[in-house]
Amino acid sequence: MKIIKVKDYAELSETAAKIMSDAVKNNPKITLGLATGGSPVQLYANLVADHKNNGTSYKDVTTYNLDEYIGLDQNHEQSYYTFMRTNLFDHIDIDFNNVHLPKGDTDDHQAEADRYEAMLESTTVDLQLLGIGTNGHIGFNEPGSSFEGVTAVVDLTPETIESNARYFEGNEDLVPTEAISMGIASIMRAKEILLIASGANKQKAVLALVEGDISEDLPASALRNHPNVTLVIDDAAAALLK
Ligand code: PGA
């Protein structure tokens, strides 16, 4: 694993955005794996600025998001589809035919997970962006998830629900309890992985990821078995590392 340590969230967002925009410039038909959450917000803003200022084009780029909440319709203000439109897709020249997220509001969630996995299996993600949960989750693969797991209907842990309540009026009761998430095996098929972690609340997860055991108790530790992973972490997130 290559580790790039940066000062703070602003520098993390610049560094990671540069890695992503360079990848798009080098391969205009790239397939990107994308993530939601607080971590990539400024990164995406930097990609939008780069698109506007430097003309980096996404017209031939294809994207697959990691996950979507079950029970929210696509246009719900907290759906990950809305997040991606608000933070990135509505501000770049991407073709919405090339944008993919699992749908959280179908009649048959398992069939939707299978459909999404089949799409992923028929393609190759060139560069997968990841955040990391305070409990070490990637996507919504919570501790205990199998490293062999593919896209599936998953339960959110109480820690994740608590952590995401900030987006739902601070009310844990409003946070969906299930999601459709790419599995760890689906994520590991990406050619290259970029994980970003910022802030003191990620210290323990980052420590376990870099220095702990490779174990299903820490889903992100699967990445240690991947040949091409870059972590961009800021001083606060890296504080417990040797
Ligand atoms: P965050 O979430 O970026 O909102 O901290 C990361 C994650 O849960 O993967």
PDB file of C-alpha atoms and ligand atoms in Angstrom:
ATOM      1  CA  MET A   1       0.000   0.000   0.000  1.00  0.00           C
ATOM      2  CA  LYS A   2       1.293   3.397  -0.923  1.00  0.00           C
ATOM      3  CA  ILE A   3       0.570   5.989   1.783  1.00  0.00           C
ATOM      4  CA  ILE A   4       0.453   9.696   1.019  1.00  0.00           C
ATOM      5  CA  LYS A   5       0.280  11.788   4.189  1.00  0.00           C
ATOM      6  CA  VAL A   6      -1.058  15.301   3.876  1.00  0.00           C
ATOM      7  CA  LYS A   7      -1.693  18.116   6.318  1.00  0.00           C
ATOM      8  CA  ASP A   8      -5.441  18.435   6.333  1.00  0.00           C
ATOM      9  CA  TYR A   9      -8.729  17.847   4.550  1.00  0.00           C
ATOM     10  CA  ALA A  10      -8.086  20.592   1.986  1.00  0.00           C
ATOM     11  CA  GLU A  11      -4.743  19.098   0.964  1.00  0.00           C
ATOM     12  CA  LEU A  12      -6.221  15.588   0.952  1.00  0.00           C
ATOM     13  CA  SER A  13      -8.976  16.750  -1.359  1.00  0.00           C
ATOM     14  CA  GLU A  14      -6.490  18.410  -3.728  1.00  0.00           C
ATOM     15  CA  THR A  15      -4.147  15.420  -3.769  1.00  0.00           C
ATOM     16  CA  ALA A  16      -6.875  12.860  -4.362  1.00  0.00           C
ATOM     17  CA  ALA A  17      -8.614  15.017  -6.984  1.00  0.00           C
ATOM     18  CA  LYS A  18      -5.317  15.331  -8.873  1.00  0.00           C
ATOM     19  CA  ILE A  19      -4.919  11.531  -8.893  1.00  0.00           C
ATOM     20  CA  MET A  20      -8.446  11.162 -10.255  1.00  0.00           C
ATOM     21  CA  SER A  21      -8.339  13.965 -12.826  1.00  0.00           C
ATOM     22  CA  ASP A  22      -4.942  12.762 -14.088  1.00  0.00           C
ATOM     23  CA  ALA A  23      -6.431   9.287 -14.487  1.00  0.00           C
ATOM     24  CA  VAL A  24      -9.327  10.729 -16.526  1.00  0.00           C
ATOM     25  CA  LYS A  25      -6.944  12.793 -18.688  1.00  0.00           C
ATOM     26  CA  ASN A  26      -4.746   9.746 -19.324  1.00  0.00           C
ATOM     27  CA  ASN A  27      -7.731   7.553 -20.167  1.00  0.00           C
ATOM     28  CA  PRO A  28     -10.786   9.557 -21.287  1.00  0.00           C
ATOM     29  CA  LYS A  29     -12.794   6.309 -21.460  1.00  0.00           C
ATOM     30  CA  ILE A  30     -11.920   5.323 -17.896  1.00  0.00           C
ATOM     31  CA  THR A  31     -14.332   3.430 -15.670  1.00  0.00           C
ATOM     32  CA  LEU A  32     -14.418   4.962 -12.197  1.00  0.00           C
ATOM     33  CA  GLY A  33     -15.764   3.463  -9.002  1.00  0.00           C
ATOM     34  CA  LEU A  34     -17.208   6.267  -6.889  1.00  0.00           C
ATOM     35  CA  ALA A  35     -18.009   6.785  -3.222  1.00  0.00           C
ATOM     36  CA  THR A  36     -20.302   9.034  -1.215  1.00  0.00           C
ATOM     37  CA  GLY A  37     -20.073  10.443   2.313  1.00  0.00           C
ATOM     38  CA  GLY A  38     -18.364  13.444   3.817  1.00  0.00           C
ATOM     39  CA  SER A  39     -14.850  12.465   2.757  1.00  0.00           C
ATOM     40  CA  PRO A  40     -15.114  12.987  -1.024  1.00  0.00           C
ATOM     41  CA  VAL A  41     -17.207  16.189  -1.004  1.00  0.00           C
ATOM     42  CA  GLN A  42     -14.287  18.592  -1.490  1.00  0.00           C
ATOM     43  CA  LEU A  43     -12.531  16.153  -3.826  1.00  0.00           C
ATOM     44  CA  TYR A  44     -15.592  16.226  -6.085  1.00  0.00           C
ATOM     45  CA  ALA A  45     -15.732  20.033  -5.857  1.00  0.00           C
ATOM     46  CA  ASN A  46     -12.115  20.068  -7.032  1.00  0.00           C
ATOM     47  CA  LEU A  47     -12.980  17.776  -9.966  1.00  0.00           C
ATOM     48  CA  VAL A  48     -15.805  20.143 -10.908  1.00  0.00           C
ATOM     49  CA  ALA A  49     -13.415  23.124 -10.744  1.00  0.00           C
ATOM     50  CA  ASP A  50     -10.874  21.234 -12.855  1.00  0.00           C
ATOM     51  CA  HIS A  51     -13.577  20.409 -15.402  1.00  0.00           C
ATOM     52  CA  LYS A  52     -14.644  24.059 -15.603  1.00  0.00           C
ATOM     53  CA  ASN A  53     -11.137  25.567 -15.582  1.00  0.00           C
ATOM     54  CA  ASN A  54      -9.145  22.985 -17.524  1.00  0.00           C
ATOM     55  CA  GLY A  55     -11.804  21.304 -19.616  1.00  0.00           C
ATOM     56  CA  THR A  56     -11.204  17.789 -18.325  1.00  0.00           C
ATOM     57  CA  SER A  57     -14.035  15.888 -19.977  1.00  0.00           C
ATOM     58  CA  TYR A  58     -16.163  13.081 -18.565  1.00  0.00           C
ATOM     59  CA  LYS A  59     -18.240  12.556 -21.697  1.00  0.00           C
ATOM     60  CA  ASP A  60     -16.786   9.080 -22.270  1.00  0.00           C
ATOM     61  CA  VAL A  61     -16.283   8.202 -18.600  1.00  0.00           C
ATOM     62  CA  THR A  62     -18.332   5.424 -17.000  1.00  0.00           C
ATOM     63  CA  THR A  63     -19.044   5.331 -13.273  1.00  0.00           C
ATOM     64  CA  TYR A  64     -20.244   2.743 -10.771  1.00  0.00           C
ATOM     65  CA  ASN A  65     -21.090   3.818  -7.238  1.00  0.00           C
ATOM     66  CA  LEU A  66     -20.442   1.604  -4.262  1.00  0.00           C
ATOM     67  CA  ASP A  67     -23.842   1.601  -2.661  1.00  0.00           C
ATOM     68  CA  GLU A  68     -27.310   3.029  -2.173  1.00  0.00           C
ATOM     69  CA  TYR A  69     -29.690   3.100   0.777  1.00  0.00           C
ATOM     70  CA  ILE A  70     -32.693   0.791   0.630  1.00  0.00           C
ATOM     71  CA  GLY A  71     -36.026   2.528   1.011  1.00  0.00           C
ATOM     72  CA  LEU A  72     -35.108   5.917  -0.437  1.00  0.00           C
ATOM     73  CA  ASP A  73     -36.267   6.756  -3.898  1.00  0.00           C
ATOM     74  CA  GLN A  74     -33.563   7.977  -6.277  1.00  0.00           C
ATOM     75  CA  ASN A  75     -34.585  11.584  -5.888  1.00  0.00           C
ATOM     76  CA  HIS A  76     -34.823  11.576  -2.078  1.00  0.00           C
ATOM     77  CA  GLU A  77     -32.556  14.342  -0.840  1.00  0.00           C
ATOM     78  CA  GLN A  78     -30.364  11.840   1.041  1.00  0.00           C
ATOM     79  CA  SER A  79     -30.154   9.177  -1.649  1.00  0.00           C
ATOM     80  CA  TYR A  80     -26.659   8.590  -2.923  1.00  0.00           C
ATOM     81  CA  TYR A  81     -27.952   9.259  -6.438  1.00  0.00           C
ATOM     82  CA  THR A  82     -28.914  12.768  -5.311  1.00  0.00           C
ATOM     83  CA  PHE A  83     -25.575  13.119  -3.526  1.00  0.00           C
ATOM     84  CA  MET A  84     -23.703  12.262  -6.722  1.00  0.00           C
ATOM     85  CA  ARG A  85     -25.782  14.637  -8.840  1.00  0.00           C
ATOM     86  CA  THR A  86     -25.428  17.490  -6.354  1.00  0.00           C
ATOM     87  CA  ASN A  87     -21.731  17.052  -5.716  1.00  0.00           C
ATOM     88  CA  LEU A  88     -20.482  15.942  -9.131  1.00  0.00           C
ATOM     89  CA  PHE A  89     -22.642  14.717 -11.986  1.00  0.00           C
ATOM     90  CA  ASP A  90     -24.782  17.842 -12.481  1.00  0.00           C
ATOM     91  CA  HIS A  91     -21.640  19.974 -12.832  1.00  0.00           C
ATOM     92  CA  ILE A  92     -19.602  17.943 -15.338  1.00  0.00           C
ATOM     93  CA  ASP A  93     -20.263  16.722 -18.871  1.00  0.00           C
ATOM     94  CA  ILE A  94     -20.931  13.108 -17.913  1.00  0.00           C
ATOM     95  CA  ASP A  95     -23.460  11.132 -19.965  1.00  0.00           C
ATOM     96  CA  PHE A  96     -26.091   9.897 -17.502  1.00  0.00           C
ATOM     97  CA  ASN A  97     -26.373   6.698 -19.568  1.00  0.00           C
ATOM     98  CA  ASN A  98     -22.892   5.873 -18.261  1.00  0.00           C
ATOM     99  CA  VAL A  99     -23.728   6.510 -14.590  1.00  0.00           C
ATOM    100  CA  HIS A 100     -24.582   3.510 -12.420  1.00  0.00           C
ATOM    101  CA  LEU A 101     -25.775   3.183  -8.838  1.00  0.00           C
ATOM    102  CA  PRO A 102     -27.796   0.378  -7.300  1.00  0.00           C
ATOM    103  CA  LYS A 103     -31.477   1.336  -7.011  1.00  0.00           C
ATOM    104  CA  GLY A 104     -32.770   1.388  -3.455  1.00  0.00           C
ATOM    105  CA  ASP A 105     -36.470   1.526  -4.239  1.00  0.00           C
ATOM    106  CA  THR A 106     -37.158  -1.553  -6.362  1.00  0.00           C
ATOM    107  CA  ASP A 107     -39.672  -4.281  -5.454  1.00  0.00           C
ATOM    108  CA  ASP A 108     -36.962  -6.913  -5.259  1.00  0.00           C
ATOM    109  CA  HIS A 109     -33.755  -5.755  -3.563  1.00  0.00           C
ATOM    110  CA  GLN A 110     -31.944  -9.056  -3.993  1.00  0.00           C
ATOM    111  CA  ALA A 111     -32.674  -9.053  -7.736  1.00  0.00           C
ATOM    112  CA  GLU A 112     -31.386  -5.472  -7.923  1.00  0.00           C
ATOM    113  CA  ALA A 113     -28.183  -6.457  -6.104  1.00  0.00           C
ATOM    114  CA  ASP A 114     -27.743  -9.376  -8.534  1.00  0.00           C
ATOM    115  CA  ARG A 115     -28.364  -7.089 -11.523  1.00  0.00           C
ATOM    116  CA  TYR A 116     -25.751  -4.629 -10.265  1.00  0.00           C
ATOM    117  CA  GLU A 117     -23.195  -7.346  -9.598  1.00  0.00           C
ATOM    118  CA  ALA A 118     -23.718  -8.817 -13.077  1.00  0.00           C
ATOM    119  CA  MET A 119     -23.009  -5.379 -14.574  1.00  0.00           C
ATOM    120  CA  LEU A 120     -19.861  -5.067 -12.483  1.00  0.00           C
ATOM    121  CA  GLU A 121     -18.713  -8.537 -13.481  1.00  0.00           C
ATOM    122  CA  SER A 122     -19.022  -7.633 -17.141  1.00  0.00           C
ATOM    123  CA  THR A 123     -16.716  -4.629 -16.789  1.00  0.00           C
ATOM    124  CA  THR A 124     -13.484  -3.565 -15.125  1.00  0.00           C
ATOM    125  CA  VAL A 125     -13.302  -0.633 -12.765  1.00  0.00           C
ATOM    126  CA  ASP A 126     -10.011   1.105 -13.520  1.00  0.00           C
ATOM    127  CA  LEU A 127      -9.902   3.316 -10.443  1.00  0.00           C
ATOM    128  CA  GLN A 128     -12.066   2.824  -7.349  1.00  0.00           C
ATOM    129  CA  LEU A 129     -12.423   5.652  -4.837  1.00  0.00           C
ATOM    130  CA  LEU A 130     -13.163   4.629  -1.243  1.00  0.00           C
ATOM    131  CA  GLY A 131     -13.770   6.268   2.098  1.00  0.00           C
ATOM    132  CA  ILE A 132     -13.481   4.284   5.306  1.00  0.00           C
ATOM    133  CA  GLY A 133     -16.022   4.060   8.115  1.00  0.00           C
ATOM    134  CA  THR A 134     -15.066   4.681  11.728  1.00  0.00           C
ATOM    135  CA  ASN A 135     -15.565   0.912  12.117  1.00  0.00           C
ATOM    136  CA  GLY A 136     -13.372   0.124   9.111  1.00  0.00           C
ATOM    137  CA  HIS A 137     -16.181  -0.502   6.658  1.00  0.00           C
ATOM    138  CA  ILE A 138     -15.734   0.058   2.924  1.00  0.00           C
ATOM    139  CA  GLY A 139     -18.889   0.638   0.960  1.00  0.00           C
ATOM    140  CA  PHE A 140     -21.460  -0.669   3.435  1.00  0.00           C
ATOM    141  CA  ASN A 141     -19.458  -3.815   4.128  1.00  0.00           C
ATOM    142  CA  GLU A 142     -19.626  -3.745   7.891  1.00  0.00           C
ATOM    143  CA  PRO A 143     -17.271  -5.638  10.249  1.00  0.00           C
ATOM    144  CA  GLY A 144     -17.683  -9.389   9.781  1.00  0.00           C
ATOM    145  CA  SER A 145     -18.462  -9.089   6.055  1.00  0.00           C
ATOM    146  CA  SER A 146     -16.890 -11.850   4.002  1.00  0.00           C
ATOM    147  CA  PHE A 147     -13.916 -10.929   1.861  1.00  0.00           C
ATOM    148  CA  GLU A 148     -15.562 -13.150  -0.788  1.00  0.00           C
ATOM    149  CA  GLY A 149     -18.771 -11.091  -0.754  1.00  0.00           C
ATOM    150  CA  VAL A 150     -20.253  -9.596  -3.928  1.00  0.00           C
ATOM    151  CA  THR A 151     -23.000  -6.976  -4.298  1.00  0.00           C
ATOM    152  CA  ALA A 152     -25.712  -7.719  -1.756  1.00  0.00           C
ATOM    153  CA  VAL A 153     -28.425  -6.400   0.503  1.00  0.00           C
ATOM    154  CA  VAL A 154     -26.680  -5.486   3.754  1.00  0.00           C
ATOM    155  CA  ASP A 155     -27.667  -4.297   7.215  1.00  0.00           C
ATOM    156  CA  LEU A 156     -26.103  -1.111   8.561  1.00  0.00           C
ATOM    157  CA  THR A 157     -24.567  -1.412  12.017  1.00  0.00           C
ATOM    158  CA  PRO A 158     -25.697   0.873  14.863  1.00  0.00           C
ATOM    159  CA  GLU A 159     -22.308   2.665  14.604  1.00  0.00           C
ATOM    160  CA  THR A 160     -22.880   3.470  10.929  1.00  0.00           C
ATOM    161  CA  ILE A 161     -26.470   4.562  11.571  1.00  0.00           C
ATOM    162  CA  GLU A 162     -25.236   6.847  14.368  1.00  0.00           C
ATOM    163  CA  SER A 163     -22.482   8.187  12.127  1.00  0.00           C
ATOM    164  CA  ASN A 164     -24.873   8.928   9.238  1.00  0.00           C
ATOM    165  CA  ALA A 165     -27.652  10.427  11.374  1.00  0.00           C
ATOM    166  CA  ARG A 166     -26.017  13.831  10.778  1.00  0.00           C
ATOM    167  CA  TYR A 167     -27.482  13.748   7.275  1.00  0.00           C
ATOM    168  CA  PHE A 168     -30.974  12.889   8.577  1.00  0.00           C
ATOM    169  CA  GLU A 169     -31.732  15.813  10.901  1.00  0.00           C
ATOM    170  CA  GLY A 170     -29.530  14.098  13.510  1.00  0.00           C
ATOM    171  CA  ASN A 171     -32.294  11.519  13.932  1.00  0.00           C
ATOM    172  CA  GLU A 172     -31.107   7.903  13.876  1.00  0.00           C
ATOM    173  CA  ASP A 173     -34.691   6.740  13.360  1.00  0.00           C
ATOM    174  CA  LEU A 174     -34.707   8.381   9.919  1.00  0.00           C
ATOM    175  CA  VAL A 175     -31.563   6.601   8.706  1.00  0.00           C
ATOM    176  CA  PRO A 176     -32.296   3.585   6.503  1.00  0.00           C
ATOM    177  CA  THR A 177     -31.218   0.345   8.160  1.00  0.00           C
ATOM    178  CA  GLU A 178     -30.320  -1.488   4.951  1.00  0.00           C
ATOM    179  CA  ALA A 179     -28.443  -0.775   1.759  1.00  0.00           C
ATOM    180  CA  ILE A 180     -27.358  -2.435  -1.440  1.00  0.00           C
ATOM    181  CA  SER A 181     -23.578  -2.436  -1.467  1.00  0.00           C
ATOM    182  CA  MET A 182     -20.838  -3.693  -3.697  1.00  0.00           C
ATOM    183  CA  GLY A 183     -19.142  -6.519  -1.814  1.00  0.00           C
ATOM    184  CA  ILE A 184     -15.517  -6.650  -0.818  1.00  0.00           C
ATOM    185  CA  ALA A 185     -14.745  -9.091  -3.646  1.00  0.00           C
ATOM    186  CA  SER A 186     -16.484  -6.742  -6.112  1.00  0.00           C
ATOM    187  CA  ILE A 187     -14.386  -3.825  -4.841  1.00  0.00           C
ATOM    188  CA  MET A 188     -11.159  -5.829  -4.956  1.00  0.00           C
ATOM    189  CA  ARG A 189     -11.566  -6.469  -8.701  1.00  0.00           C
ATOM    190  CA  ALA A 190     -10.739  -2.799  -9.427  1.00  0.00           C
ATOM    191  CA  LYS A 191      -7.349  -2.339 -11.066  1.00  0.00           C
ATOM    192  CA  GLU A 192      -6.434   0.512  -8.747  1.00  0.00           C
ATOM    193  CA  ILE A 193      -7.903   1.716  -5.445  1.00  0.00           C
ATOM    194  CA  LEU A 194      -7.683   5.163  -3.869  1.00  0.00           C
ATOM    195  CA  LEU A 195      -8.785   5.403  -0.227  1.00  0.00           C
ATOM    196  CA  ILE A 196      -9.141   8.745   1.514  1.00  0.00           C
ATOM    197  CA  ALA A 197      -9.398   9.249   5.274  1.00  0.00           C
ATOM    198  CA  SER A 198      -9.543  12.538   7.109  1.00  0.00           C
ATOM    199  CA  GLY A 199     -10.002  13.544  10.719  1.00  0.00           C
ATOM    200  CA  ALA A 200      -9.435  12.176  14.195  1.00  0.00           C
ATOM    201  CA  ASN A 201     -12.553   9.984  14.116  1.00  0.00           C
ATOM    202  CA  LYS A 202     -10.796   7.821  11.487  1.00  0.00           C
ATOM    203  CA  GLN A 203      -7.582   7.298  13.526  1.00  0.00           C
ATOM    204  CA  LYS A 204      -8.449   3.862  14.872  1.00  0.00           C
ATOM    205  CA  ALA A 205      -9.708   2.554  11.543  1.00  0.00           C
ATOM    206  CA  VAL A 206      -6.592   3.848   9.752  1.00  0.00           C
ATOM    207  CA  LEU A 207      -4.318   2.321  12.398  1.00  0.00           C
ATOM    208  CA  ALA A 208      -6.039  -1.047  12.066  1.00  0.00           C
ATOM    209  CA  LEU A 209      -5.949  -0.810   8.274  1.00  0.00           C
ATOM    210  CA  VAL A 210      -2.222  -0.053   8.080  1.00  0.00           C
ATOM    211  CA  GLU A 211      -0.787  -1.873  11.085  1.00  0.00           C
ATOM    212  CA  GLY A 212      -3.426  -4.349  12.253  1.00  0.00           C
ATOM    213  CA  ASP A 213      -4.238  -7.886  11.173  1.00  0.00           C
ATOM    214  CA  ILE A 214      -5.866  -8.659   7.858  1.00  0.00           C
ATOM    215  CA  SER A 215      -9.237  -9.731   9.181  1.00  0.00           C
ATOM    216  CA  GLU A 216     -12.908  -9.656   8.314  1.00  0.00           C
ATOM    217  CA  ASP A 217     -13.365  -7.735  11.583  1.00  0.00           C
ATOM    218  CA  LEU A 218     -11.850  -4.768   9.723  1.00  0.00           C
ATOM    219  CA  PRO A 219     -13.316  -4.905   6.203  1.00  0.00           C
ATOM    220  CA  ALA A 220     -10.826  -2.357   4.808  1.00  0.00           C
ATOM    221  CA  SER A 221      -7.922  -4.649   5.729  1.00  0.00           C
ATOM    222  CA  ALA A 222      -8.808  -6.734   2.649  1.00  0.00           C
ATOM    223  CA  LEU A 223      -7.125  -3.944   0.691  1.00  0.00           C
ATOM    224  CA  ARG A 224      -3.747  -5.083   2.007  1.00  0.00           C
ATOM    225  CA  ASN A 225      -4.140  -8.049  -0.377  1.00  0.00           C
ATOM    226  CA  HIS A 226      -4.654  -5.738  -3.370  1.00  0.00           C
ATOM    227  CA  PRO A 227      -1.626  -4.933  -5.555  1.00  0.00           C
ATOM    228  CA  ASN A 228      -2.377  -1.270  -6.274  1.00  0.00           C
ATOM    229  CA  VAL A 229      -3.802   0.718  -3.370  1.00  0.00           C
ATOM    230  CA  THR A 230      -3.026   4.319  -2.464  1.00  0.00           C
ATOM    231  CA  LEU A 231      -4.127   5.798   0.845  1.00  0.00           C
ATOM    232  CA  VAL A 232      -4.331   9.555   1.136  1.00  0.00           C
ATOM    233  CA  ILE A 233      -4.631  10.404   4.820  1.00  0.00           C
ATOM    234  CA  ASP A 234      -4.353  13.638   6.712  1.00  0.00           C
ATOM    235  CA  ASP A 235      -2.372  14.261   9.899  1.00  0.00           C
ATOM    236  CA  ALA A 236      -5.390  13.819  12.156  1.00  0.00           C
ATOM    237  CA  ALA A 237      -6.336  10.453  10.634  1.00  0.00           C
ATOM    238  CA  ALA A 238      -2.693   9.288  10.660  1.00  0.00           C
ATOM    239  CA  ALA A 239      -1.982  10.334  14.243  1.00  0.00           C
ATOM    240  CA  LEU A 240      -1.794   6.812  15.722  1.00  0.00           C
ATOM    241  CA  LEU A 241       0.490   5.365  13.006  1.00  0.00           C
ATOM    242  CA  LYS A 242       4.078   4.481  13.933  1.00  0.00           C
TER     243      LYS A 242
HETATM  244  P1  PGA B   1     -17.530   9.607   5.576  1.00  0.00           P
HETATM  245  O1  PGA B   1     -17.882   8.075   5.454  1.00  0.00           O
HETATM  246  O2  PGA B   1     -16.765   9.947   4.334  1.00  0.00           O
HETATM  247  O3  PGA B   1     -18.848  10.293   5.638  1.00  0.00           O
HETATM  248  O4  PGA B   1     -16.712   9.750   6.789  1.00  0.00           O
HETATM  249  C1  PGA B   1     -16.921   7.197   4.993  1.00  0.00           C
HETATM  250  C2  PGA B   1     -17.524   5.818   4.937  1.00  0.00           C
HETATM  251  O5  PGA B   1     -18.432   5.531   5.737  1.00  0.00           O
HETATM  252  O6  PGA B   1     -17.072   5.026   4.108  1.00  0.00           O
END
